[in-house]
Amino acid sequence: MNEVDKKQTASPKYQLVKDYVLSQIENNEISQDDRIPSESEFAKMLDVSSITVRKALTDLVNEGVIYRVRGKGSFVANQSAAAVKATSNLVAFIISGLELHDSSYLRIMKGVQSFLGKNDCKLMIEFVENNFEQERELVLQLIQSDIRGLLVYSSDPDAARGYLDDIRRRSIPFVMLDRFPAGYPVSSVACNNHDGAYEAVEYLIGQGHRRIGFAAYDFHLSSESDRYQGYRSAMSNASAGIDDEWLYLGRDLDYEKLAGQIRGGEITALFCANDKRALEALDKLTAEGVRIPEQLSLMGFDDFESAKFAKVSLSTVKQHFDMLGYEAAKLLFEIRDSSSHGYKKILLPTDLVIRETVAPPPES
């Protein structure tokens, strides 16, 4: 019996594929970012099934030995980075936002820390003030360091595709929070933005409103786009038409025009994509002489701490930020430790919170 036959008898067949790749790396016959044979090439070369090859390659991905690029094949990963991942207890969390002391960010951090504390890991928080270039540079620095994984709250997820490719090449597990790139598969955790918005608009319709406007804040974000689709779905299912003049999708909102529409009865309710926009609208429209909720019902999304303390306490959709952080950290560990591959998207529930900014529409 020759050596190959002995190895096949003593070990599972998939181990044959793993040993081949590992010996090639050890003997410096292939090095970082070199392509390894495809599943079909391995099956023919080593006389094993495609299922056997797939099991071996999945193990090698999870062990940080190789990485996959969809549509291109499998490549040798940075071996020092793979060794670090096995021993590091440091998780990095990048937040690209407007204000570090925003209560929502603090609650997300608390959720992340809650999970990591149970798993003997430390959290490193890096805050960038809504500057994508700084965000990108910071990510590229972090993936050169000793981190177990990366949590990303990006200011521009579509632009982030470039550095996400870099993270994948280094076989570092990562999870995106709240928002993610369109058409680019990633593991992510977010609240159920569509259904939360649907429930809010459905409630406004139930109060008698039919002329309901929509006001965005950062409409390029997937979270706001999903909330917009929830608004449209609720209006459509109630057979309530939507006038384009009711849609305010830019960052700069024309409050003078909006106030005129409200006074003329063209809009009786406004659903805002987040509480930032809703609280701003409350201040600006009040300054224009609009009475809330007598002339306009106003609904936000997020349930910031300040929402309940506004001059008229804000009705809104509550998302559970601490749960968002906890589940993101948990998913990060599942990605690293799981023998399966692919991308996971987790949607968290929301709650409708009714306060003082919603009432039936004024009689015409």
GROMACS .gro file of C-alpha atoms in nm:
model
  364
    1MET     CA    1   0.000   0.000   0.000
    2ASN     CA    2   0.152   0.335  -0.102
    3GLU     CA    3   0.160   0.649   0.117
    4VAL     CA    4  -0.143   0.811  -0.049
    5ASP     CA    5  -0.349   0.493  -0.002
    6LYS     CA    6  -0.246   0.478   0.364
    7LYS     CA    7  -0.351   0.842   0.416
    8GLN     CA    8  -0.686   0.781   0.248
    9THR     CA    9  -0.747   0.482   0.473
   10ALA     CA   10  -0.644   0.659   0.794
   11SER     CA   11  -0.809   1.000   0.737
   12PRO     CA   12  -1.137   1.134   0.601
   13LYS     CA   13  -1.112   1.204   0.229
   14TYR     CA   14  -1.160   1.580   0.277
   15GLN     CA   15  -0.842   1.580   0.488
   16LEU     CA   16  -0.652   1.480   0.174
   17VAL     CA   17  -0.750   1.810   0.011
   18LYS     CA   18  -0.666   2.011   0.324
   19ASP     CA   19  -0.328   1.842   0.361
   20TYR     CA   20  -0.249   1.913  -0.004
   21VAL     CA   21  -0.317   2.286   0.036
   22LEU     CA   22  -0.136   2.310   0.371
   23SER     CA   23   0.173   2.129   0.236
   24GLN     CA   24   0.181   2.358  -0.067
   25ILE     CA   25   0.182   2.662   0.163
   26GLU     CA   26   0.436   2.511   0.400
   27ASN     CA   27   0.672   2.432   0.113
   28ASN     CA   28   0.630   2.786  -0.026
   29GLU     CA   29   0.490   2.649  -0.352
   30ILE     CA   30   0.195   2.886  -0.312
   31SER     CA   31   0.188   3.208  -0.113
   32GLN     CA   32  -0.048   3.486  -0.003
   33ASP     CA   33  -0.317   3.579  -0.261
   34ASP     CA   34  -0.219   3.293  -0.496
   35ARG     CA   35  -0.517   3.110  -0.645
   36ILE     CA   36  -0.561   2.745  -0.552
   37PRO     CA   37  -0.728   2.482  -0.778
   38SER     CA   38  -1.105   2.491  -0.821
   39GLU     CA   39  -1.343   2.230  -0.679
   40SER     CA   40  -1.355   2.044  -1.010
   41GLU     CA   41  -0.977   2.059  -1.049
   42PHE     CA   42  -0.923   1.918  -0.700
   43ALA     CA   43  -1.183   1.645  -0.759
   44LYS     CA   44  -1.003   1.530  -1.074
   45MET     CA   45  -0.651   1.570  -0.931
   46LEU     CA   46  -0.713   1.379  -0.606
   47ASP     CA   47  -0.992   1.150  -0.724
   48VAL     CA   48  -1.248   1.270  -0.469
   49SER     CA   49  -1.604   1.403  -0.499
   50SER     CA   50  -1.698   1.768  -0.531
   51ILE     CA   51  -1.882   1.745  -0.197
   52THR     CA   52  -1.558   1.627  -0.032
   53VAL     CA   53  -1.364   1.915  -0.184
   54ARG     CA   54  -1.628   2.166  -0.077
   55LYS     CA   55  -1.610   2.042   0.284
   56ALA     CA   56  -1.229   2.077   0.284
   57LEU     CA   57  -1.234   2.427   0.135
   58THR     CA   58  -1.503   2.540   0.380
   59ASP     CA   59  -1.285   2.420   0.669
   60LEU     CA   60  -0.985   2.605   0.528
   61VAL     CA   61  -1.190   2.927   0.494
   62ASN     CA   62  -1.312   2.900   0.855
   63GLU     CA   63  -0.956   2.834   0.973
   64GLY     CA   64  -0.835   3.147   0.794
   65VAL     CA   65  -0.606   2.954   0.557
   66ILE     CA   66  -0.783   3.061   0.237
   67TYR     CA   67  -1.044   3.316   0.132
   68ARG     CA   68  -1.300   3.309  -0.146
   69VAL     CA   69  -1.384   3.574  -0.404
   70ARG     CA   70  -1.725   3.513  -0.556
   71GLY     CA   71  -1.695   3.426  -0.924
   72LYS     CA   72  -1.313   3.414  -0.917
   73GLY     CA   73  -1.213   3.124  -0.691
   74SER     CA   74  -1.023   3.055  -0.370
   75PHE     CA   75  -0.694   3.219  -0.269
   76VAL     CA   76  -0.430   3.184   0.000
   77ALA     CA   77  -0.494   3.413   0.297
   78ASN     CA   78  -0.240   3.602   0.506
   79GLN     CA   79  -0.116   3.330   0.740
   80SER     CA   80   0.000   3.564   1.016
   81ALA     CA   81  -0.350   3.720   1.019
   82ALA     CA   82  -0.501   3.370   1.046
   83ALA     CA   83  -0.281   3.293   1.347
   84VAL     CA   84  -0.379   3.623   1.513
   85LYS     CA   85  -0.749   3.551   1.468
   86ALA     CA   86  -0.715   3.227   1.659
   87THR     CA   87  -0.565   3.397   1.965
   88SER     CA   88  -0.679   3.763   1.971
   89ASN     CA   89  -0.953   3.863   2.213
   90LEU     CA   90  -0.995   4.213   2.070
   91VAL     CA   91  -1.300   4.319   1.866
   92ALA     CA   92  -1.296   4.655   1.689
   93PHE     CA   93  -1.613   4.859   1.640
   94ILE     CA   94  -1.606   5.143   1.386
   95ILE     CA   95  -1.884   5.400   1.414
   96SER     CA   96  -1.906   5.667   1.147
   97GLY     CA   97  -2.172   5.905   1.275
   98LEU     CA   98  -2.263   6.257   1.373
   99GLU     CA   99  -2.210   6.270   1.749
  100LEU     CA  100  -2.030   6.013   1.966
  101HIS     CA  101  -2.252   6.089   2.266
  102ASP     CA  102  -2.571   6.022   2.068
  103SER     CA  103  -2.775   5.799   2.301
  104SER     CA  104  -2.839   5.545   2.024
  105TYR     CA  105  -2.465   5.488   1.968
  106LEU     CA  106  -2.408   5.452   2.341
  107ARG     CA  107  -2.685   5.193   2.365
  108ILE     CA  108  -2.540   4.998   2.071
  109MET     CA  109  -2.197   5.000   2.239
  110LYS     CA  110  -2.354   4.879   2.562
  111GLY     CA  111  -2.515   4.587   2.377
  112VAL     CA  112  -2.188   4.492   2.207
  113GLN     CA  113  -1.999   4.510   2.536
  114SER     CA  114  -2.264   4.299   2.708
  115PHE     CA  115  -2.201   4.008   2.472
  116LEU     CA  116  -1.823   4.045   2.457
  117GLY     CA  117  -1.799   4.059   2.836
  118LYS     CA  118  -1.960   3.715   2.855
  119ASN     CA  119  -1.704   3.579   2.608
  120ASP     CA  120  -1.382   3.714   2.761
  121CYS     CA  121  -1.326   3.965   2.478
  122LYS     CA  122  -1.235   4.332   2.481
  123LEU     CA  123  -1.397   4.605   2.275
  124MET     CA  124  -1.207   4.879   2.094
  125ILE     CA  125  -1.429   5.164   1.974
  126GLU     CA  126  -1.320   5.394   1.693
  127PHE     CA  127  -1.546   5.691   1.619
  128VAL     CA  128  -1.529   5.889   1.294
  129GLU     CA  129  -1.735   6.204   1.251
  130ASN     CA  130  -1.929   6.113   0.937
  131ASN     CA  131  -1.617   6.122   0.716
  132PHE     CA  132  -1.597   5.829   0.478
  133GLU     CA  133  -1.232   5.876   0.382
  134GLN     CA  134  -1.130   5.867   0.749
  135GLU     CA  135  -1.355   5.565   0.796
  136ARG     CA  136  -1.184   5.381   0.508
  137GLU     CA  137  -0.832   5.466   0.626
  138LEU     CA  138  -0.915   5.353   0.977
  139VAL     CA  139  -1.049   5.018   0.856
  140LEU     CA  140  -0.738   4.957   0.646
  141GLN     CA  141  -0.522   5.028   0.953
  142LEU     CA  142  -0.726   4.804   1.181
  143ILE     CA  143  -0.716   4.501   0.956
  144GLN     CA  144  -0.336   4.511   0.979
  145SER     CA  145  -0.358   4.478   1.359
  146ASP     CA  146  -0.439   4.202   1.607
  147ILE     CA  147  -0.819   4.190   1.601
  148ARG     CA  148  -1.057   3.899   1.632
  149GLY     CA  149  -1.326   4.062   1.424
  150LEU     CA  150  -1.476   4.389   1.307
  151LEU     CA  151  -1.815   4.556   1.358
  152VAL     CA  152  -1.894   4.833   1.109
  153TYR     CA  153  -2.150   5.115   1.132
  154SER     CA  154  -2.072   5.296   0.806
  155SER     CA  155  -2.161   5.647   0.692
  156ASP     CA  156  -2.168   5.535   0.328
  157PRO     CA  157  -2.214   5.157   0.290
  158ASP     CA  158  -2.215   5.163  -0.091
  159ALA     CA  159  -1.875   5.334  -0.098
  160ALA     CA  160  -1.753   5.084   0.165
  161ARG     CA  161  -1.747   4.797  -0.086
  162GLY     CA  162  -1.381   4.864  -0.164
  163TYR     CA  163  -1.256   4.823   0.191
  164LEU     CA  164  -1.498   4.534   0.256
  165ASP     CA  165  -1.313   4.345  -0.018
  166ASP     CA  166  -0.988   4.417   0.169
  167ILE     CA  167  -1.134   4.280   0.493
  168ARG     CA  168  -1.242   3.962   0.315
  169ARG     CA  169  -0.899   3.914   0.158
  170ARG     CA  170  -0.752   3.905   0.508
  171SER     CA  171  -1.019   3.655   0.622
  172ILE     CA  172  -1.128   3.877   0.911
  173PRO     CA  173  -1.490   3.819   1.021
  174PHE     CA  174  -1.706   4.133   1.007
  175VAL     CA  175  -2.068   4.236   1.058
  176MET     CA  176  -2.238   4.555   0.943
  177LEU     CA  177  -2.489   4.726   1.169
  178ASP     CA  178  -2.808   4.910   1.068
  179ARG     CA  179  -2.713   4.973   0.704
  180PHE     CA  180  -2.533   4.781   0.428
  181PRO     CA  181  -2.446   4.815   0.057
  182ALA     CA  182  -2.710   4.748  -0.207
  183GLY     CA  183  -2.643   4.437  -0.414
  184TYR     CA  184  -2.333   4.338  -0.212
  185PRO     CA  185  -2.389   4.042   0.022
  186VAL     CA  186  -2.269   4.091   0.380
  187SER     CA  187  -2.362   3.959   0.721
  188SER     CA  188  -2.562   4.229   0.896
  189VAL     CA  189  -2.799   4.311   1.180
  190ALA     CA  190  -3.069   4.579   1.151
  191CYS     CA  191  -3.416   4.645   1.278
  192ASN     CA  192  -3.709   4.553   1.055
  193ASN     CA  193  -3.722   4.896   0.894
  194HIS     CA  194  -3.986   4.814   0.635
  195ASP     CA  195  -4.238   4.664   0.875
  196GLY     CA  196  -4.175   4.925   1.144
  197ALA     CA  197  -4.250   5.202   0.895
  198TYR     CA  198  -4.552   5.014   0.764
  199GLU     CA  199  -4.698   4.987   1.115
  200ALA     CA  200  -4.646   5.360   1.178
  201VAL     CA  201  -4.814   5.470   0.855
  202GLU     CA  202  -5.090   5.213   0.903
  203TYR     CA  203  -5.160   5.373   1.243
  204LEU     CA  204  -5.179   5.721   1.085
  205ILE     CA  205  -5.421   5.586   0.824
  206GLY     CA  206  -5.626   5.429   1.105
  207GLN     CA  207  -5.653   5.775   1.263
  208GLY     CA  208  -5.816   5.898   0.942
  209HIS     CA  209  -5.516   6.041   0.755
  210ARG     CA  210  -5.492   5.987   0.377
  211ARG     CA  211  -5.261   6.272   0.275
  212ILE     CA  212  -4.942   6.154   0.445
  213GLY     CA  213  -4.603   6.294   0.347
  214PHE     CA  214  -4.260   6.133   0.381
  215ALA     CA  215  -3.943   6.314   0.491
  216ALA     CA  216  -3.602   6.147   0.458
  217TYR     CA  217  -3.274   6.244   0.626
  218ASP     CA  218  -3.000   6.029   0.465
  219PHE     CA  219  -3.197   5.869   0.184
  220HIS     CA  220  -2.890   5.690   0.040
  221LEU     CA  221  -2.885   5.459   0.343
  222SER     CA  222  -3.052   5.118   0.309
  223SER     CA  223  -3.233   5.171   0.641
  224GLU     CA  224  -3.411   5.484   0.514
  225SER     CA  225  -3.484   5.328   0.177
  226ASP     CA  226  -3.650   5.034   0.352
  227ARG     CA  227  -3.856   5.272   0.568
  228TYR     CA  228  -3.965   5.456   0.254
  229GLN     CA  229  -4.076   5.127   0.098
  230GLY     CA  230  -4.270   5.048   0.416
  231TYR     CA  231  -4.444   5.386   0.386
  232ARG     CA  232  -4.532   5.318   0.022
  233SER     CA  233  -4.658   4.966   0.100
  234ALA     CA  234  -4.890   5.089   0.374
  235MET     CA  235  -5.028   5.366   0.153
  236SER     CA  236  -5.076   5.127  -0.138
  237ASN     CA  237  -5.253   4.863   0.070
  238ALA     CA  238  -5.491   5.131   0.198
  239SER     CA  239  -5.553   5.247  -0.161
  240ALA     CA  240  -5.419   5.589  -0.064
  241GLY     CA  241  -5.244   5.763  -0.349
  242ILE     CA  242  -4.907   5.934  -0.305
  243ASP     CA  243  -4.843   6.276  -0.459
  244ASP     CA  244  -4.477   6.339  -0.548
  245GLU     CA  245  -4.518   6.683  -0.388
  246TRP     CA  246  -4.555   6.506  -0.052
  247LEU     CA  247  -4.209   6.348  -0.075
  248TYR     CA  248  -3.911   6.526   0.077
  249LEU     CA  249  -3.612   6.303   0.001
  250GLY     CA  250  -3.322   6.549   0.030
  251ARG     CA  251  -3.125   6.650   0.337
  252ASP     CA  252  -3.241   7.015   0.305
  253LEU     CA  253  -3.614   7.031   0.361
  254ASP     CA  254  -3.814   7.332   0.240
  255TYR     CA  255  -4.013   7.402   0.557
  256GLU     CA  256  -4.178   7.711   0.412
  257LYS     CA  257  -4.326   7.503   0.130
  258LEU     CA  258  -4.425   7.223   0.370
  259ALA     CA  259  -4.595   7.467   0.606
  260GLY     CA  260  -4.795   7.605   0.312
  261GLN     CA  261  -4.907   7.253   0.218
  262ILE     CA  262  -5.017   7.188   0.576
  263ARG     CA  263  -5.212   7.514   0.604
  264GLY     CA  264  -5.380   7.437   0.271
  265GLY     CA  265  -5.482   7.087   0.386
  266GLU     CA  266  -5.266   6.917   0.121
  267ILE     CA  267  -5.075   6.721   0.389
  268THR     CA  268  -5.229   6.624   0.724
  269ALA     CA  269  -4.956   6.387   0.853
  270LEU     CA  270  -4.582   6.348   0.803
  271PHE     CA  271  -4.384   6.027   0.853
  272CYS     CA  272  -4.015   6.104   0.905
  273ALA     CA  273  -3.740   5.850   0.833
  274ASN     CA  274  -3.579   5.915   1.171
  275ASP     CA  275  -3.625   6.112   1.492
  276LYS     CA  276  -3.357   6.364   1.392
  277ARG     CA  277  -3.574   6.476   1.101
  278ALA     CA  278  -3.897   6.456   1.304
  279LEU     CA  279  -3.763   6.666   1.592
  280GLU     CA  280  -3.619   6.920   1.347
  281ALA     CA  281  -3.959   6.933   1.170
  282LEU     CA  282  -4.132   6.986   1.503
  283ASP     CA  283  -3.915   7.291   1.578
  284LYS     CA  284  -3.918   7.438   1.226
  285LEU     CA  285  -4.289   7.393   1.163
  286THR     CA  286  -4.382   7.530   1.505
  287ALA     CA  287  -4.174   7.837   1.419
  288GLU     CA  288  -4.378   7.864   1.096
  289GLY     CA  289  -4.695   7.874   1.306
  290VAL     CA  290  -4.807   7.515   1.242
  291ARG     CA  291  -4.982   7.359   1.540
  292ILE     CA  292  -4.890   6.995   1.614
  293PRO     CA  293  -5.091   6.773   1.630
  294GLU     CA  294  -5.394   6.996   1.561
  295GLN     CA  295  -5.286   7.080   1.203
  296LEU     CA  296  -5.027   6.809   1.142
  297SER     CA  297  -4.966   6.466   1.290
  298LEU     CA  298  -4.596   6.384   1.311
  299MET     CA  299  -4.430   6.042   1.336
  300GLY     CA  300  -4.059   5.961   1.373
  301PHE     CA  301  -3.845   5.648   1.377
  302ASP     CA  302  -3.580   5.536   1.634
  303ASP     CA  303  -3.718   5.658   1.969
  304PHE     CA  304  -3.421   5.868   2.073
  305GLU     CA  305  -3.406   5.959   2.439
  306SER     CA  306  -3.492   6.321   2.349
  307ALA     CA  307  -3.811   6.219   2.163
  308LYS     CA  308  -4.017   6.187   2.481
  309PHE     CA  309  -3.893   6.524   2.612
  310ALA     CA  310  -3.968   6.733   2.299
  311LYS     CA  311  -4.196   7.038   2.327
  312VAL     CA  312  -4.468   6.801   2.204
  313SER     CA  313  -4.358   6.447   2.292
  314LEU     CA  314  -4.289   6.259   1.970
  315SER     CA  315  -4.477   5.954   1.846
  316THR     CA  316  -4.225   5.722   1.686
  317VAL     CA  317  -4.111   5.370   1.602
  318LYS     CA  318  -3.881   5.231   1.867
  319GLN     CA  319  -3.580   5.027   1.765
  320HIS     CA  320  -3.387   4.842   2.035
  321PHE     CA  321  -3.031   4.969   1.998
  322ASP     CA  322  -2.887   4.760   2.279
  323MET     CA  323  -3.028   4.447   2.114
  324LEU     CA  324  -2.877   4.562   1.783
  325GLY     CA  325  -2.529   4.575   1.939
  326TYR     CA  326  -2.568   4.247   2.126
  327GLU     CA  327  -2.692   4.053   1.823
  328ALA     CA  328  -2.421   4.201   1.598
  329ALA     CA  329  -2.147   4.085   1.837
  330LYS     CA  330  -2.313   3.745   1.868
  331LEU     CA  331  -2.334   3.707   1.490
  332LEU     CA  332  -1.965   3.801   1.459
  333PHE     CA  333  -1.874   3.506   1.682
  334GLU     CA  334  -2.107   3.272   1.495
  335ILE     CA  335  -1.940   3.363   1.165
  336ARG     CA  336  -1.595   3.294   1.306
  337ASP     CA  337  -1.682   2.970   1.484
  338SER     CA  338  -1.934   2.818   1.243
  339SER     CA  339  -1.844   2.544   0.997
  340SER     CA  340  -2.106   2.678   0.753
  341HIS     CA  341  -2.047   2.962   0.510
  342GLY     CA  342  -2.260   3.227   0.344
  343TYR     CA  343  -2.412   3.552   0.466
  344LYS     CA  344  -2.665   3.606   0.741
  345LYS     CA  345  -2.904   3.898   0.775
  346ILE     CA  346  -3.083   3.940   1.106
  347LEU     CA  347  -3.387   4.168   1.136
  348LEU     CA  348  -3.489   4.279   1.485
  349PRO     CA  349  -3.845   4.374   1.590
  350THR     CA  350  -3.964   4.732   1.644
  351ASP     CA  351  -4.238   4.879   1.863
  352LEU     CA  352  -4.481   5.158   1.785
  353VAL     CA  353  -4.473   5.430   2.053
  354ILE     CA  354  -4.768   5.672   2.047
  355ARG     CA  355  -4.725   6.001   2.234
  356GLU     CA  356  -4.865   6.350   2.170
  357THR     CA  357  -4.776   6.434   1.806
  358VAL     CA  358  -5.050   6.221   1.648
  359ALA     CA  359  -5.423   6.299   1.635
  360PRO     CA  360  -5.707   6.258   1.383
  361PRO     CA  361  -5.683   6.503   1.089
  362PRO     CA  362  -5.850   6.843   1.114
  363GLU     CA  363  -6.198   6.862   0.969
  364SER     CA  364  -6.194   7.014   0.623
   0.00000   0.00000   0.00000
